[in-house]
Coordinates of C-alpha atoms and ligand atoms in Angstrom, one line a residue:
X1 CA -6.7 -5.0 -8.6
X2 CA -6.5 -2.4 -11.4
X3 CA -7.2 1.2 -10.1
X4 CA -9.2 1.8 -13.3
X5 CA -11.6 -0.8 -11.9
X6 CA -11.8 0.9 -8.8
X7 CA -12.0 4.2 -10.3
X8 CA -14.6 3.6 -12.3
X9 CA -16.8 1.6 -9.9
X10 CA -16.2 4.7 -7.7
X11 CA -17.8 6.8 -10.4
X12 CA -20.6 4.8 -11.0
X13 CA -21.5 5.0 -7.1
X14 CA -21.1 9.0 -6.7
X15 CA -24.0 9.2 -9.7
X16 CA -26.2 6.3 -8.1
X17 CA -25.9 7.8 -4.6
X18 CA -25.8 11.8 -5.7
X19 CA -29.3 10.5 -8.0
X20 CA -30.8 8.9 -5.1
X21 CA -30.0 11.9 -2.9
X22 CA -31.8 14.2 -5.4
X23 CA -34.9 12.0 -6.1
X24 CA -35.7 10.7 -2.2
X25 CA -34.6 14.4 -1.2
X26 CA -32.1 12.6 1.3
X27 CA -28.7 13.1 2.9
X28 CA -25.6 11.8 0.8
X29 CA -25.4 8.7 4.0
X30 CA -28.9 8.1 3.7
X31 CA -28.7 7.6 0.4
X32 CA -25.5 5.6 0.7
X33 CA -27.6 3.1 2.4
X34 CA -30.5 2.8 -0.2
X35 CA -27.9 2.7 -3.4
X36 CA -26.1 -0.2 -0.8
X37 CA -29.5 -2.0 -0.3
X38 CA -30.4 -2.0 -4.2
X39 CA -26.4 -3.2 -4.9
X40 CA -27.8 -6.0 -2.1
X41 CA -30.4 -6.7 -3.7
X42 CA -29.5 -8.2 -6.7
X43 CA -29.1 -4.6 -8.8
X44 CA -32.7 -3.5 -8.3
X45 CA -33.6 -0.4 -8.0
X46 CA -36.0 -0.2 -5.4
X47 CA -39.3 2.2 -6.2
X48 CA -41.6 3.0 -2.8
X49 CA -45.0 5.0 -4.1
X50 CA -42.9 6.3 -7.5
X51 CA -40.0 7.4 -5.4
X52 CA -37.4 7.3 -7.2
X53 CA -39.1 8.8 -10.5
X54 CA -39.2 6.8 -13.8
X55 CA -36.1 8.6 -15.1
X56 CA -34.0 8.3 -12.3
X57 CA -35.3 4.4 -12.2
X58 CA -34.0 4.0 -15.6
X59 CA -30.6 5.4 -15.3
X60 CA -29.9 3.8 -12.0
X61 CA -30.7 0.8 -13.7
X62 CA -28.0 1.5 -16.7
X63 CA -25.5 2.4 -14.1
X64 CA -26.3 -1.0 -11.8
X65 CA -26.0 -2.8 -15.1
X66 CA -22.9 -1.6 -15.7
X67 CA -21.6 -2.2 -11.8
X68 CA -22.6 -6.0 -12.2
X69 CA -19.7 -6.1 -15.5
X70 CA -17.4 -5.0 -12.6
X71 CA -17.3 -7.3 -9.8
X72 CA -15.1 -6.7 -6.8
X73 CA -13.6 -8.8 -4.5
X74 CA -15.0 -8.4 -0.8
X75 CA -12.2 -6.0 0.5
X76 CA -12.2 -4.3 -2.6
X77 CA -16.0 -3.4 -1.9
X78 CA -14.6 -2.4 1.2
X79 CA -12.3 0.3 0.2
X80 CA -14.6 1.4 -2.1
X81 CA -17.4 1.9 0.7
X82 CA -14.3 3.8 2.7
X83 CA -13.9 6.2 -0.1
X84 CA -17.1 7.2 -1.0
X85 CA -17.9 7.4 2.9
X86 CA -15.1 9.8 3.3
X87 CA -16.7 11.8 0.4
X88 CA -19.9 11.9 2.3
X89 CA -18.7 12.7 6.0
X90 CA -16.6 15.7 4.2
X91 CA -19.9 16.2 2.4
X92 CA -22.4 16.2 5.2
X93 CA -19.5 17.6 7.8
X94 CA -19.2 15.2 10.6
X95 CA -17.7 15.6 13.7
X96 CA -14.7 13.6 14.7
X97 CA -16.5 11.4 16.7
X98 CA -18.4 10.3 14.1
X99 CA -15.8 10.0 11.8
X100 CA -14.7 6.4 9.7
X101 CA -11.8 4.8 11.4
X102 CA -8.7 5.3 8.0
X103 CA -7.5 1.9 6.6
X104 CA -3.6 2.8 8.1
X105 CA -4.8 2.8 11.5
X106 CA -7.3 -0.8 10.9
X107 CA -4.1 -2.4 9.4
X108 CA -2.4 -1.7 12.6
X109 CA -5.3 -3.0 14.3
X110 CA -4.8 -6.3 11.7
X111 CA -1.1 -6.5 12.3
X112 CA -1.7 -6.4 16.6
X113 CA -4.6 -9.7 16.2
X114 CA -2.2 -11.3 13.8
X115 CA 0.9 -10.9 15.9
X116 CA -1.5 -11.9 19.6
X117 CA -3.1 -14.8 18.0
X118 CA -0.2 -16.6 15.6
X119 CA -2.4 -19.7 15.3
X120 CA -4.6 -19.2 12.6
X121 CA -6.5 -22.4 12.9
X122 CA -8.4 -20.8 16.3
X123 CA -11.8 -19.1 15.2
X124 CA -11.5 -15.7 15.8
X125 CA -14.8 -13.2 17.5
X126 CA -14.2 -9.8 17.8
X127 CA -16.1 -7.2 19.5
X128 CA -16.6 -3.4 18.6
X129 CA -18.8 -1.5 20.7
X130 CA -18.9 1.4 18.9
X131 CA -18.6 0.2 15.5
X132 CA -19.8 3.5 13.5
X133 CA -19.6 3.0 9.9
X134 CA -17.8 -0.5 10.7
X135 CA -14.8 0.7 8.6
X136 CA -12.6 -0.7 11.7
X137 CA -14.0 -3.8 12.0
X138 CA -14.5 -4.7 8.1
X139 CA -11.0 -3.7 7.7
X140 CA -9.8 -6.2 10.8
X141 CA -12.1 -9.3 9.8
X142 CA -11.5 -9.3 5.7
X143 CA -8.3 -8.9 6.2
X144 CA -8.0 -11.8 8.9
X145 CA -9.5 -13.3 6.4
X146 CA -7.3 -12.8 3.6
X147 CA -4.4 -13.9 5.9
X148 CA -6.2 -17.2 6.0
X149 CA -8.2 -16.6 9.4
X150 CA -11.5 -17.4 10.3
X151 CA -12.9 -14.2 11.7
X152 CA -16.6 -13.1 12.7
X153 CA -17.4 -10.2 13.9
X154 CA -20.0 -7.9 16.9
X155 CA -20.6 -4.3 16.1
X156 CA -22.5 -2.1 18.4
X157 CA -23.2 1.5 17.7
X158 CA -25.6 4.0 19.1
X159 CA -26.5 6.0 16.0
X160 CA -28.9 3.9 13.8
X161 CA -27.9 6.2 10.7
X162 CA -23.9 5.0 11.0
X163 CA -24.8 1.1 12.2
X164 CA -27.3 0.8 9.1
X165 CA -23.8 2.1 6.7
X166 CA -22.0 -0.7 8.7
X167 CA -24.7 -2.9 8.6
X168 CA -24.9 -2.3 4.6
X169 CA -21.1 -2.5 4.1
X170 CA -20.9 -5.3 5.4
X171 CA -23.5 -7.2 3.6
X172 CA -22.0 -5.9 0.3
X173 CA -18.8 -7.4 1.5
X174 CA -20.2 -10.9 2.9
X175 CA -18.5 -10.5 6.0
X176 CA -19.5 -12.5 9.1
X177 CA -20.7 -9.7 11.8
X178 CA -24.0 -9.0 14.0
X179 CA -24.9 -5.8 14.4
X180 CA -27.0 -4.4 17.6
X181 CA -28.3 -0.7 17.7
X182 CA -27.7 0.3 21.3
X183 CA -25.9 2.2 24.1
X184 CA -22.7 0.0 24.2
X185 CA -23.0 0.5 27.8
X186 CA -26.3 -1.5 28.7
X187 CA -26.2 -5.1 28.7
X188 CA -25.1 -7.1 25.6
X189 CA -26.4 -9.9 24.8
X190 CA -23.3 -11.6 23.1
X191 CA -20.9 -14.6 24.1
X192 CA -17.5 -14.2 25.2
X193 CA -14.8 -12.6 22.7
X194 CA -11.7 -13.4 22.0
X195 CA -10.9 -9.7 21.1
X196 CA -12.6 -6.3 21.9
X197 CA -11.5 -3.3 19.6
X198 CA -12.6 0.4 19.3
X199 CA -11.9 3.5 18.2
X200 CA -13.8 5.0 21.1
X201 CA -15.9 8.2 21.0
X202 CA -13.7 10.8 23.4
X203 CA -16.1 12.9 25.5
X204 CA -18.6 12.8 28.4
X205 CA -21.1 10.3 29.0
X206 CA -24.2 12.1 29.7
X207 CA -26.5 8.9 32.3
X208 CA -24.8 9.3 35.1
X209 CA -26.9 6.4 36.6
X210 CA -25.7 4.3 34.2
X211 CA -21.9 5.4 34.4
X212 CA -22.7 4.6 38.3
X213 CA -22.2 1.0 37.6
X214 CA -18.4 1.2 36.2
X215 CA -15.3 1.6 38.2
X216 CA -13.8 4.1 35.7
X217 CA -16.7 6.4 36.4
X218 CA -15.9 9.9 38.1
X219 CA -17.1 10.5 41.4
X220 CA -18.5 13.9 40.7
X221 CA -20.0 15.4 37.1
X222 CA -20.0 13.0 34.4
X223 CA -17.7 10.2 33.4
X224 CA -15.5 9.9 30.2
X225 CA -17.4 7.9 27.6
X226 CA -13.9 6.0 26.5
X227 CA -13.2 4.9 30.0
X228 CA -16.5 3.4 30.5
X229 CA -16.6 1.4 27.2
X230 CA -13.3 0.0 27.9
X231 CA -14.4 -1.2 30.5
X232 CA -17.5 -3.1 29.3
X233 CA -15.8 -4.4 26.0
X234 CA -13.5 -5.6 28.3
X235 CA -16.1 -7.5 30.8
X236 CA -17.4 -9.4 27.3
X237 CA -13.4 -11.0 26.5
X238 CA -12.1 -14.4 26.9
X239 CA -9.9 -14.8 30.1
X240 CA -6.3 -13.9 28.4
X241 CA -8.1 -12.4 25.5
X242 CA -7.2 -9.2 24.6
X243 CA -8.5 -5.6 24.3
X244 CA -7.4 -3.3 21.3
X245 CA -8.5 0.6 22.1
X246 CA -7.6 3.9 20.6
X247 CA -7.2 6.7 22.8
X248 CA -6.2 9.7 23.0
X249 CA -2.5 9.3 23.9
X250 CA -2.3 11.5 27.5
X251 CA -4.9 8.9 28.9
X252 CA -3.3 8.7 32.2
X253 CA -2.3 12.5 32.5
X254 CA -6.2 13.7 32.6
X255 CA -8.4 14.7 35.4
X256 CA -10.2 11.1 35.1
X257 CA -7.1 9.3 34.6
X258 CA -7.1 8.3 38.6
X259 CA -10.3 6.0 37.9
X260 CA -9.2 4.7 34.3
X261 CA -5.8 3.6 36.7
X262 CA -7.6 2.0 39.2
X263 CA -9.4 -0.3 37.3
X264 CA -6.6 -1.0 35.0
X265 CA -4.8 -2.3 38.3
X266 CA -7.7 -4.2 39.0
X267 CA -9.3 -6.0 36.3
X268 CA -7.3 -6.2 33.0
X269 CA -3.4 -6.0 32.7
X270 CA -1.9 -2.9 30.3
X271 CA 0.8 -4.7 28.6
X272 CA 1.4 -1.8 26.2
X273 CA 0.6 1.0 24.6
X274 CA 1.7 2.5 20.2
X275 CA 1.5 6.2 19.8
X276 CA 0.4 6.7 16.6
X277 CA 2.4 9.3 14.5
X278 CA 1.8 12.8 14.8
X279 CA 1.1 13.1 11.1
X280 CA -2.3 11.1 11.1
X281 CA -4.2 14.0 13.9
X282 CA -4.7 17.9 13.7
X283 CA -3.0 18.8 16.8
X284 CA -0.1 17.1 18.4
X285 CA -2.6 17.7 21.5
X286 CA -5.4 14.8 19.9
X287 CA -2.7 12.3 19.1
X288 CA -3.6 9.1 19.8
X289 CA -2.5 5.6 20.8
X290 CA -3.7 1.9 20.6
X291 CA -3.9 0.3 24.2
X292 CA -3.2 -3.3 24.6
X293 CA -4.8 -4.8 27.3
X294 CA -5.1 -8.1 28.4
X295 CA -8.0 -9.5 30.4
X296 CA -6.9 -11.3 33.4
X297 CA -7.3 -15.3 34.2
X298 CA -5.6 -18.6 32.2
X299 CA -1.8 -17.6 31.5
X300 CA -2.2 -14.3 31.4
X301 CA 0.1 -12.4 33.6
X302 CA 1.5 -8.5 34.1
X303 CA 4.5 -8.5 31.1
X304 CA 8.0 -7.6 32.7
X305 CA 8.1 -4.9 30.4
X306 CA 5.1 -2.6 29.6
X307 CA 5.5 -2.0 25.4
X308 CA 5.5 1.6 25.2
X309 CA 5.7 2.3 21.1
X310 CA 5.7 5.6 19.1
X311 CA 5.5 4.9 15.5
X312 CA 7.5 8.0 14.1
X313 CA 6.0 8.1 10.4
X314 CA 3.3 5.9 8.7
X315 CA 4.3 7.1 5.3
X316 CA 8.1 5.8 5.6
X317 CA 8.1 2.0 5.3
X318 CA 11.5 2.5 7.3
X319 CA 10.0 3.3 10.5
X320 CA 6.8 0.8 10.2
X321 CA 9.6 -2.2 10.0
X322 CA 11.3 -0.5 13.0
X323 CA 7.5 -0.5 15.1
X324 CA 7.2 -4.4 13.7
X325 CA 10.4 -5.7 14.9
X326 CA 9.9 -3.3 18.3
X327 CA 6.9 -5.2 18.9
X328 CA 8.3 -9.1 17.7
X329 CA 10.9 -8.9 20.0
X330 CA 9.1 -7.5 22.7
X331 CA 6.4 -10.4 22.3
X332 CA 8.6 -13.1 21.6
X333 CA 10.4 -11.8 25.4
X334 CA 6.9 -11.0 27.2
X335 CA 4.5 -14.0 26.1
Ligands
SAM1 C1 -14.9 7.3 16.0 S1 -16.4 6.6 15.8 C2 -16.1 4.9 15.4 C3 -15.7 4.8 14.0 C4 -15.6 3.4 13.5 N1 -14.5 2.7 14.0 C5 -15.5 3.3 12.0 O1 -14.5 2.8 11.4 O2 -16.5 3.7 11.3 C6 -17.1 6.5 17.4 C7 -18.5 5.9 17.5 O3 -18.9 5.8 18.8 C8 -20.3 5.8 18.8 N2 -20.8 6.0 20.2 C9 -20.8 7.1 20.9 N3 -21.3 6.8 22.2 C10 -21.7 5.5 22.2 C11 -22.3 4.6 23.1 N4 -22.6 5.1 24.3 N5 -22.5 3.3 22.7 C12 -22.2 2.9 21.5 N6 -21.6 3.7 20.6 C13 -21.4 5.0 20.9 C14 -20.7 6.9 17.8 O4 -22.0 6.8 17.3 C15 -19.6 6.7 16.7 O5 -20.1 5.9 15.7

């Protein structure tokens, strides 16, 4: 794709959404979402009770004009969303848990599914129970998709704000997902997955009623919000599926590590876990790593040797083909 495409598709957004922001009197995401609705809908600006005004109708309409001369390709809508979402969280000042989950670390996430499930004739479903923006999961399924999978997608988010961005996202990018707006941790109504993957929100879970129900939950105060939606993504996989989770990286060094252990022993195997490098967090101290877990029953068994991974450097292609032949021979040994 040329970047001048990109660039100036990017452009034309910015105006539409910064417009729209002015004339509904909005927030940049909010507005995000009603410039992604119009895109949706076929280029129309949509006018509620002369909101927007005339003038902003009219050069919304030049600039949706011009966007329809430019059409991108699915992932190329993706990226797109990425950056201007990035411009907005900056914008609007997000907290971390909040945040978009970068392309390097969802291409990871791609390489782990493609490398897990080699045969690319089996129908992929894969679960993200707190999907946020859906940056993570658009990244996995359209590029599953580009490597010639067929992929389809759950997202489930507490925040109605971030789940209607994913929700939007993903129409502009005709990707295959359903979207619910709830507490990942009450009852969802979905089938069986084939792959559960998160970038879970790190903190306290404040219904401790609720938490009651988990084995990871802490037996006094409340329980870590991480623990507990591993947990129930992982109650929702395929026997000898898998579970994809990003954590921080001292997950069994904390003071609710002993409860995250015991149900590791019990109900899912750990068969690895990548640090991530250094370079992509703040602190060395909110490093994180992607879990690999396994969900018991069929084949699946404990691996002889637990993959433990630290990718040095994302930016030196060096040490990424060091992590991928790391992680082929320990497969090709272990599965
Ligand atoms: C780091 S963000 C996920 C980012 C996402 N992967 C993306 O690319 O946009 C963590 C998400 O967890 C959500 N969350 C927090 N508590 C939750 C809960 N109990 N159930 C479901 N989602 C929750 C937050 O609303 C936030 O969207």
């Amino acid at each position: 794709m040329l970047p001048e495409k990109i660039e100036q598709v990017f452009t034309l957004n910015v105006e539409a959404i910064q417009l729209l922001q002015n004339a509904l009197d909005t927030s940049f995401l909010d507005a995000y979402i009603e410039n992604a609705e119009n895109l949706i809908d076929n280029y129309q600006v949509r006018v509620i009770d002369g909101h927007p005004d005339a003038k902003t109708a009219q050069r919304l309409t030049e600039i949706y004009q011009q966007m329809k001369e430019n059409q991108l390709a699915p992932e190329e809508w993706r990226k797109l969303s990425q950056l201007l979402l990035l411009k907005g969280s900056k914008e609007e000042h997000l907290q971390p848990n909040h945040q978009l989950t970068p392309d390097t670390i969802g291409y990871l996430f791609v390489y782990l599914i493609e490398q897990l499930f080699p045969n690319k004739k089996q129908p992929l479903t894969i679960l993200d129970v707190a999907s946020g923006m859906g940056n993570l999961l658009l990244t996995s399924l359209l590029n599953l998709q580009i490597a010639t999978y067929q992929a389809a997608g759950i997202g489930v988010d507490i925040d109605d704000t971030l789940l209607s961005i994913a929700a939007s996202t993903s129409e502009l990018t005709e990707a295959d997902v359903q979207f619910f707006h709830q507490d990942g941790l009450q009852d969802l109504l979905i089938e069986p997955v084939d792959v559960a993957m998160s970038d879970l929100p790190i903190g306290y879970y404040p219904n401790n009623q609720k938490a009651a129900d988990f084995l990871t939950k802490a037996e006094e105060g409340h329980s870590y919000a991480h623990h507990l939606l591993m947990e129930q993504a992982m109650k929702y996989v395929k026997e000898a599926g898998f579970g994809l989770f990003l954590v921080p990286s001292n997950f069994l060094e904390t003071d609710q590590s002993d409860y995250l252990k015991k149900w590791l022993v019990s109900e899912v195997y750990l068969q690895g876990a990548v640090q991530l490098p250094d370079e992509l967090f703040k602190t060395k101290e909110s490093s994180k790593s992607i879990l690999i877990l396994q969900k018991k029953g069929h084949t699946a068994k404990q691996v002889d040797e637990v993959l433990v991974a630290k990718i040095a450097s994302i930016k030196n292609t060096d040490t990424i083909m060091e992590f991928f032949k790391q992680f082929e021979n320990w497969k090709n040994k272990n599965f």
